[in-house]
Amino acid sequence: MKVVKVRSPFIIEVNEAGAIGSKVELFIYNYGGSVPATPTYTLSKSNPSATQLSTSYNVSNFVKEYIDNIKAVYPNYYGSSEVVNEWALFRVKRYKLVGTTYTLLDTIDYVGANGFTNYSDGIQNPSDTKIGILANTNINKTYYSQSTYPNDLIQYENLLIDKTTTNTTVVNIKYERIDGVAYNNNSNFGVGFSGIFNVKIPITLAKIDNNFINGCKVTITYTPASGSDIIQSFYTYPIEECKYTPVLCDFINRYGGWETITFFKAQTNAISVKGSEYNLLPSAINYNVNKGQSKVFNINGTQTVKLNTGWVDENYNELITDLLLSETVLLDNKPVKVKTQSHTFKTQLKDKMINFELDFEYSFDLINNVI
């Protein structure tokens, strides 16, 4: 499984001796479908010259058309699949042109996620992997701890799995207590199935299992038919908040998966309105003084909110960066735009206790004017 982050360029290159040109065929589809019988896109180029044989194609934007991140649908248990349009699968066929004949060079399958790479990473060259959490597992996860919950749904991380065999490849998902008491909940995923999956991994099972109310460690172990185990894990901790109402902020991170930041502390809501002002013509010489000489038409407004994370770890700098760069952001399942346009990296050495304050604007008008 080769994972491509389609917000950054992904270059397919053809450089073959004796060729006068090249062609690339893209077969793009979503999970649950099959590889299209005919190419979704066909791209071709002639070589720049007889001595310059390299032609290149950026295919990221074509794949991105098949990804539509709308909303993080929280699960209550592990193993459920991500919505099919949240990611994409695609196949690339490379051809060289000699004379008038195209010759197939290779066929490679990829997974497309709506993430990005950094400039310092260089050209995107995805490596083959069997399992991958679409998040930074070094950043601890947190959730709002309550005595009772309105529902058992919880935020999650996306897990990409390339299960190559039905039974000899084993994927185990385990939740462990971290308060010194020996207890765990674990199960094997996808027994009897093979293929590439995008699975939701809840950050905790505390809402349905009180054994995890003091936090947990989540471990995913991939055991191939032959070779060594691949292990990935992260930690989750409960946060109590008795004064403010926490706000859940869901967004697509740099890895192309859903990420959630809980803003635990103070929030400030405000609205701003605008309209078009016009001078009125009097209806008669003996005009009605109650109507005035001007009036504002087409009044509508927007709502903004200022939120605070509360005290967080220094590595939250990465999450805030991803949030500011994300194309899809929701607050408590409502679409928003991030109004904060800059971010100062904070450190425990300089800032001691770290809190981040961000401004958002809801992505809809106060008065419904959709037609």
Short mmCIF file of C-alpha atoms in Angstrom, two decimals:
data_model
loop_
_atom_site.label_atom_id
_atom_site.label_comp_id
_atom_site.label_asym_id
_atom_site.label_seq_id
_atom_site.Cartn_x
_atom_site.Cartn_y
_atom_site.Cartn_z
CA MET A 1 0.00 0.00 0.00
CA LYS A 2 1.49 3.31 -1.14
CA VAL A 3 -0.26 6.32 0.40
CA VAL A 4 -0.24 9.58 -1.59
CA LYS A 5 -1.08 12.92 0.04
CA VAL A 6 -2.96 14.61 -2.76
CA ARG A 7 -2.78 18.21 -1.53
CA SER A 8 0.88 18.11 -2.57
CA PRO A 9 2.16 17.23 -6.05
CA PHE A 10 2.66 13.57 -6.86
CA ILE A 11 4.80 13.28 -9.95
CA ILE A 12 4.74 10.29 -12.30
CA GLU A 13 7.86 10.31 -14.47
CA VAL A 14 8.65 8.42 -17.65
CA ASN A 15 12.27 8.41 -18.83
CA GLU A 16 13.01 5.66 -21.33
CA ALA A 17 15.79 5.37 -23.90
CA GLY A 18 14.54 5.22 -27.49
CA ALA A 19 11.14 6.71 -26.64
CA ILE A 20 9.78 9.82 -28.35
CA GLY A 21 6.96 10.33 -25.85
CA SER A 22 4.93 8.80 -23.04
CA LYS A 23 1.45 8.18 -21.74
CA VAL A 24 -0.04 7.75 -18.27
CA GLU A 25 -3.42 6.18 -17.61
CA LEU A 26 -5.23 6.89 -14.32
CA PHE A 27 -7.92 4.58 -12.95
CA ILE A 28 -9.55 6.31 -9.96
CA TYR A 29 -12.31 4.91 -7.76
CA ASN A 30 -13.63 4.89 -4.19
CA TYR A 31 -13.73 2.05 -1.69
CA GLY A 32 -16.47 -0.45 -2.43
CA GLY A 33 -16.06 -0.03 -6.17
CA SER A 34 -13.69 -1.76 -8.54
CA VAL A 35 -10.91 -0.58 -10.81
CA PRO A 36 -12.60 1.09 -13.83
CA ALA A 37 -12.50 -0.92 -17.05
CA THR A 38 -11.37 2.18 -18.96
CA PRO A 39 -9.01 4.94 -17.76
CA THR A 40 -10.53 7.79 -15.78
CA TYR A 41 -7.92 10.09 -17.29
CA THR A 42 -5.32 9.58 -20.03
CA LEU A 43 -2.38 11.97 -20.10
CA SER A 44 0.27 12.03 -22.82
CA LYS A 45 3.30 14.10 -23.78
CA SER A 46 6.01 14.16 -26.39
CA ASN A 47 9.62 14.25 -25.26
CA PRO A 48 11.02 17.81 -25.11
CA SER A 49 13.87 16.87 -27.49
CA ALA A 50 15.86 13.93 -28.75
CA THR A 51 18.26 14.27 -25.81
CA GLN A 52 15.72 15.19 -23.12
CA LEU A 53 13.77 11.99 -22.59
CA SER A 54 12.02 12.76 -19.31
CA THR A 55 8.32 13.59 -19.18
CA SER A 56 6.43 14.10 -15.91
CA TYR A 57 2.80 14.24 -14.81
CA ASN A 58 1.31 15.63 -11.60
CA VAL A 59 -1.69 13.40 -10.87
CA SER A 60 -2.66 14.71 -7.41
CA ASN A 61 -5.40 17.08 -8.54
CA PHE A 62 -7.11 14.35 -10.57
CA VAL A 63 -7.29 12.07 -7.53
CA LYS A 64 -8.38 14.93 -5.26
CA GLU A 65 -11.57 15.26 -7.31
CA TYR A 66 -12.68 11.91 -5.88
CA ILE A 67 -12.19 12.95 -2.23
CA ASP A 68 -14.84 14.98 -0.44
CA ASN A 69 -14.26 15.47 3.28
CA ILE A 70 -17.53 16.65 4.81
CA LYS A 71 -17.96 15.51 8.40
CA ALA A 72 -16.36 13.21 10.94
CA VAL A 73 -19.00 10.61 11.82
CA TYR A 74 -18.05 9.42 15.31
CA PRO A 75 -18.21 5.67 16.07
CA ASN A 76 -18.85 4.01 19.43
CA TYR A 77 -16.62 0.99 18.82
CA TYR A 78 -13.63 0.10 16.69
CA GLY A 79 -13.75 -1.54 13.30
CA SER A 80 -16.29 0.56 11.39
CA SER A 81 -15.22 1.80 7.95
CA GLU A 82 -14.68 5.42 7.02
CA VAL A 83 -17.13 7.04 4.61
CA VAL A 84 -16.09 6.02 1.09
CA ASN A 85 -15.65 9.54 -0.30
CA GLU A 86 -13.20 10.49 2.48
CA TRP A 87 -10.36 8.77 0.58
CA ALA A 88 -9.68 7.27 -2.83
CA LEU A 89 -7.90 4.42 -4.57
CA PHE A 90 -6.15 4.77 -7.91
CA ARG A 91 -4.04 2.80 -10.35
CA VAL A 92 -1.33 4.26 -12.57
CA LYS A 93 -0.19 2.68 -15.82
CA ARG A 94 2.94 4.10 -17.46
CA TYR A 95 3.64 3.75 -21.18
CA LYS A 96 6.51 4.71 -23.47
CA LEU A 97 5.96 5.74 -27.07
CA VAL A 98 8.32 4.27 -29.67
CA GLY A 99 7.37 5.20 -33.20
CA THR A 100 3.57 4.94 -33.16
CA THR A 101 3.32 2.19 -30.54
CA TYR A 102 2.73 2.60 -26.81
CA THR A 103 4.36 -0.07 -24.64
CA LEU A 104 3.24 -0.68 -21.05
CA LEU A 105 6.07 -0.15 -18.57
CA ASP A 106 4.40 -0.91 -15.22
CA THR A 107 1.15 -0.84 -13.23
CA ILE A 108 1.14 0.46 -9.65
CA ASP A 109 -1.76 0.85 -7.20
CA TYR A 110 -1.97 3.73 -4.72
CA VAL A 111 -4.16 5.08 -1.92
CA GLY A 112 -5.07 8.77 -1.98
CA ALA A 113 -5.56 10.77 1.23
CA ASN A 114 -6.34 14.48 1.45
CA GLY A 115 -3.12 15.36 3.28
CA PHE A 116 0.02 17.26 2.36
CA THR A 117 3.79 17.07 2.61
CA ASN A 118 6.20 19.81 3.66
CA TYR A 119 8.60 21.56 1.31
CA SER A 120 11.53 20.15 3.30
CA ASP A 121 10.29 16.60 2.59
CA GLY A 122 11.26 16.99 -1.07
CA ILE A 123 9.47 15.22 -3.89
CA GLN A 124 6.67 12.94 -2.74
CA ASN A 125 7.80 9.33 -2.99
CA PRO A 126 5.44 7.10 -0.97
CA SER A 127 6.93 3.94 0.48
CA ASP A 128 5.12 0.61 0.67
CA THR A 129 3.47 0.09 4.05
CA LYS A 130 0.93 -2.34 5.45
CA ILE A 131 -0.60 -0.19 8.18
CA GLY A 132 -0.69 3.48 9.04
CA ILE A 133 -2.52 5.74 11.51
CA LEU A 134 -3.35 9.03 9.77
CA ALA A 135 -2.19 11.10 12.73
CA ASN A 136 0.87 11.87 14.83
CA THR A 137 0.81 9.10 17.44
CA ASN A 138 3.28 11.01 19.64
CA ILE A 139 0.59 13.57 20.45
CA ASN A 140 -1.63 12.42 23.31
CA LYS A 141 -5.39 12.36 22.66
CA THR A 142 -7.84 13.92 25.10
CA TYR A 143 -11.60 13.85 25.59
CA TYR A 144 -14.16 15.57 27.80
CA SER A 145 -14.74 13.37 30.87
CA GLN A 146 -18.28 13.41 32.27
CA SER A 147 -20.17 11.39 34.88
CA THR A 148 -22.85 10.61 32.28
CA TYR A 149 -22.77 11.07 28.50
CA PRO A 150 -25.58 12.10 26.14
CA ASN A 151 -24.45 9.32 23.75
CA ASP A 152 -21.67 6.76 23.38
CA LEU A 153 -20.06 8.29 20.26
CA ILE A 154 -16.42 9.37 20.50
CA GLN A 155 -13.81 11.03 18.31
CA TYR A 156 -11.46 8.76 16.40
CA GLU A 157 -8.30 8.31 14.33
CA ASN A 158 -8.21 6.91 10.80
CA LEU A 159 -6.28 3.68 10.29
CA LEU A 160 -5.27 2.51 6.81
CA ILE A 161 -4.77 -1.26 6.55
CA ASP A 162 -3.49 -3.35 3.66
CA LYS A 163 -4.66 -6.83 4.67
CA THR A 164 -3.05 -9.05 2.06
CA THR A 165 -4.60 -12.38 3.11
CA THR A 166 -7.94 -13.34 4.64
CA ASN A 167 -6.79 -15.37 7.65
CA THR A 168 -2.99 -15.59 7.79
CA THR A 169 -2.69 -11.80 8.10
CA VAL A 170 -3.88 -10.68 11.54
CA VAL A 171 -4.71 -7.12 12.63
CA ASN A 172 -5.26 -6.83 16.38
CA ILE A 173 -6.70 -3.71 18.05
CA LYS A 174 -6.18 -3.50 21.82
CA TYR A 175 -7.22 -0.98 24.50
CA GLU A 176 -5.31 -1.16 27.81
CA ARG A 177 -5.78 0.58 31.14
CA ILE A 178 -2.87 2.85 32.11
CA ASP A 179 -3.68 3.38 35.80
CA GLY A 180 -1.84 0.29 37.04
CA VAL A 181 -4.79 -2.10 36.82
CA ALA A 182 -4.38 -5.03 34.42
CA TYR A 183 -7.32 -4.88 32.02
CA ASN A 184 -7.67 -4.77 28.25
CA ASN A 185 -10.22 -5.04 25.46
CA ASN A 186 -8.87 -6.48 22.23
CA SER A 187 -10.11 -8.10 19.06
CA ASN A 188 -8.88 -9.07 15.60
CA PHE A 189 -10.09 -6.95 12.69
CA GLY A 190 -11.33 -8.21 9.33
CA VAL A 191 -11.12 -11.95 9.98
CA GLY A 192 -11.97 -13.69 6.72
CA PHE A 193 -11.48 -10.54 4.63
CA SER A 194 -8.61 -9.11 2.62
CA GLY A 195 -8.01 -5.79 0.88
CA ILE A 196 -7.30 -2.16 1.72
CA PHE A 197 -9.43 -0.61 4.46
CA ASN A 198 -9.81 2.82 6.08
CA VAL A 199 -10.98 2.01 9.61
CA LYS A 200 -12.15 4.25 12.45
CA ILE A 201 -10.26 3.75 15.73
CA PRO A 202 -12.02 5.45 18.69
CA ILE A 203 -9.51 7.21 20.92
CA THR A 204 -11.10 5.50 23.95
CA LEU A 205 -13.85 3.07 24.92
CA ALA A 206 -14.57 4.90 28.17
CA LYS A 207 -18.12 5.81 27.14
CA ILE A 208 -19.10 2.14 26.90
CA ASP A 209 -16.57 0.59 29.32
CA ASN A 210 -15.94 2.27 32.68
CA ASN A 211 -12.65 0.41 33.04
CA PHE A 212 -11.04 3.08 30.83
CA ILE A 213 -12.24 6.19 32.67
CA ASN A 214 -8.68 6.97 33.82
CA GLY A 215 -7.20 6.82 30.31
CA CYS A 216 -5.96 4.11 27.98
CA LYS A 217 -3.29 2.98 25.57
CA VAL A 218 -4.46 1.96 22.10
CA THR A 219 -2.23 -0.51 20.24
CA ILE A 220 -2.66 -1.78 16.69
CA THR A 221 -0.56 -4.85 15.82
CA TYR A 222 -0.24 -6.03 12.22
CA THR A 223 0.99 -9.61 11.96
CA PRO A 224 1.76 -10.60 8.35
CA ALA A 225 1.70 -14.14 6.98
CA SER A 226 5.50 -14.01 7.17
CA GLY A 227 7.85 -11.48 8.68
CA SER A 228 7.85 -9.27 11.76
CA ASP A 229 4.92 -7.58 13.48
CA ILE A 230 4.20 -3.90 12.80
CA ILE A 231 3.03 -2.07 15.91
CA GLN A 232 1.57 1.44 16.27
CA SER A 233 0.07 2.95 19.41
CA PHE A 234 -1.13 6.14 21.07
CA TYR A 235 -2.37 7.27 24.49
CA THR A 236 -5.66 8.90 25.49
CA TYR A 237 -6.39 10.87 28.67
CA PRO A 238 -9.64 12.23 30.15
CA ILE A 239 -9.96 15.94 30.94
CA GLU A 240 -12.52 17.22 33.43
CA GLU A 241 -14.05 20.66 32.88
CA CYS A 242 -16.60 21.94 35.40
CA LYS A 243 -16.83 25.63 34.40
CA TYR A 244 -16.95 25.91 30.61
CA THR A 245 -18.70 23.95 27.88
CA PRO A 246 -16.02 22.25 25.73
CA VAL A 247 -16.23 22.58 21.94
CA LEU A 248 -15.14 19.80 19.56
CA CYS A 249 -13.17 20.97 16.53
CA ASP A 250 -12.87 18.38 13.74
CA PHE A 251 -10.54 18.94 10.80
CA ILE A 252 -8.47 17.09 8.21
CA ASN A 253 -4.83 16.97 9.28
CA ARG A 254 -1.62 16.79 7.23
CA TYR A 255 -1.89 13.00 6.99
CA GLY A 256 -5.35 13.16 5.36
CA GLY A 257 -7.29 11.83 8.36
CA TRP A 258 -9.80 13.36 10.74
CA GLU A 259 -8.30 15.01 13.81
CA THR A 260 -10.14 16.48 16.80
CA ILE A 261 -9.04 19.27 19.11
CA THR A 262 -11.24 19.86 22.15
CA PHE A 263 -11.35 23.52 23.19
CA PHE A 264 -11.97 23.13 26.91
CA LYS A 265 -11.78 26.70 28.17
CA ALA A 266 -13.39 30.11 27.69
CA GLN A 267 -15.27 30.95 24.53
CA THR A 268 -16.55 34.30 23.25
CA ASN A 269 -19.35 34.45 20.71
CA ALA A 270 -20.19 37.49 18.60
CA ILE A 271 -22.22 38.39 15.53
CA SER A 272 -21.68 40.98 12.81
CA VAL A 273 -24.35 42.19 10.39
CA LYS A 274 -24.34 44.10 7.14
CA GLY A 275 -26.80 45.31 4.55
CA SER A 276 -27.31 47.79 1.73
CA GLU A 277 -28.51 51.28 2.68
CA TYR A 278 -30.62 53.39 0.27
CA ASN A 279 -32.35 56.77 0.42
CA LEU A 280 -36.13 56.56 0.07
CA LEU A 281 -38.38 58.67 -2.13
CA PRO A 282 -41.36 60.09 -0.25
CA SER A 283 -44.67 58.60 -1.35
CA ALA A 284 -46.35 62.02 -1.20
CA ILE A 285 -45.59 65.67 -0.51
CA ASN A 286 -47.23 65.20 2.86
CA TYR A 287 -44.89 62.29 3.71
CA ASN A 288 -45.12 59.87 6.61
CA VAL A 289 -42.49 60.93 9.16
CA ASN A 290 -42.40 57.41 10.62
CA LYS A 291 -40.81 55.93 7.48
CA GLY A 292 -37.59 57.94 7.58
CA GLN A 293 -35.44 59.07 4.65
CA SER A 294 -33.21 55.98 4.37
CA LYS A 295 -33.53 52.27 4.93
CA VAL A 296 -31.25 49.22 5.04
CA PHE A 297 -32.19 46.28 2.81
CA ASN A 298 -30.89 42.69 2.51
CA ILE A 299 -29.65 42.57 6.10
CA ASN A 300 -27.82 39.42 7.09
CA GLY A 301 -25.06 38.48 9.46
CA THR A 302 -22.43 35.98 10.48
CA GLN A 303 -21.37 34.56 13.83
CA THR A 304 -17.81 34.33 15.12
CA VAL A 305 -16.37 32.55 18.13
CA LYS A 306 -13.08 32.79 19.99
CA LEU A 307 -11.96 29.55 21.65
CA ASN A 308 -9.22 28.46 24.07
CA THR A 309 -7.66 25.01 24.27
CA GLY A 310 -6.71 25.10 27.93
CA TRP A 311 -3.28 23.86 29.03
CA VAL A 312 -1.79 21.55 26.41
CA ASP A 313 1.53 19.91 25.53
CA GLU A 314 4.14 21.62 23.41
CA ASN A 315 3.57 19.23 20.49
CA TYR A 316 0.11 20.79 20.01
CA ASN A 317 1.97 23.27 17.81
CA GLU A 318 1.67 20.69 15.04
CA LEU A 319 -2.08 20.30 15.54
CA ILE A 320 -2.63 24.07 15.45
CA THR A 321 -0.55 24.29 12.26
CA ASP A 322 -2.62 21.53 10.66
CA LEU A 323 -5.83 23.24 11.75
CA LEU A 324 -4.84 26.55 10.16
CA LEU A 325 -3.87 24.76 6.93
CA SER A 326 -6.95 22.52 6.80
CA GLU A 327 -9.55 22.95 4.06
CA THR A 328 -12.32 21.33 6.12
CA VAL A 329 -13.06 22.46 9.69
CA LEU A 330 -16.15 21.94 11.87
CA LEU A 331 -17.08 23.09 15.38
CA ASP A 332 -19.60 20.78 17.03
CA ASN A 333 -20.56 19.51 13.55
CA LYS A 334 -21.05 23.02 12.12
CA PRO A 335 -18.82 24.18 9.22
CA VAL A 336 -16.48 27.06 10.04
CA LYS A 337 -13.62 29.08 8.61
CA VAL A 338 -10.50 29.66 10.68
CA LYS A 339 -10.11 33.44 10.97
CA THR A 340 -6.78 33.22 12.78
CA GLN A 341 -4.20 33.63 10.02
CA SER A 342 -0.96 33.29 11.97
CA HIS A 343 0.44 31.07 14.69
CA THR A 344 3.32 31.67 17.09
CA PHE A 345 4.97 28.43 18.17
CA LYS A 346 4.95 28.13 21.94
CA THR A 347 7.43 26.25 24.11
CA GLN A 348 7.37 25.15 27.73
CA LEU A 349 10.81 26.69 28.21
CA LYS A 350 9.62 30.18 27.24
CA ASP A 351 5.86 30.13 27.76
CA LYS A 352 5.68 27.68 30.70
CA MET A 353 1.98 26.78 30.54
CA ILE A 354 0.73 26.63 26.94
CA ASN A 355 -2.76 27.70 25.82
CA PHE A 356 -3.84 28.41 22.25
CA GLU A 357 -6.58 30.91 21.40
CA LEU A 358 -8.13 30.85 17.93
CA ASP A 359 -10.88 32.75 16.10
CA PHE A 360 -13.48 31.07 13.89
CA GLU A 361 -16.34 32.24 11.70
CA TYR A 362 -19.31 30.01 10.93
CA SER A 363 -19.54 29.29 7.20
CA PHE A 364 -23.19 30.32 6.82
CA ASP A 365 -25.36 33.36 7.25
CA LEU A 366 -27.57 33.88 10.29
CA ILE A 367 -30.66 34.26 8.08
CA ASN A 368 -31.21 31.32 5.75
CA ASN A 369 -31.03 32.63 2.18
CA VAL A 370 -30.24 29.41 0.33
CA ILE A 371 -32.27 29.17 -2.89
#
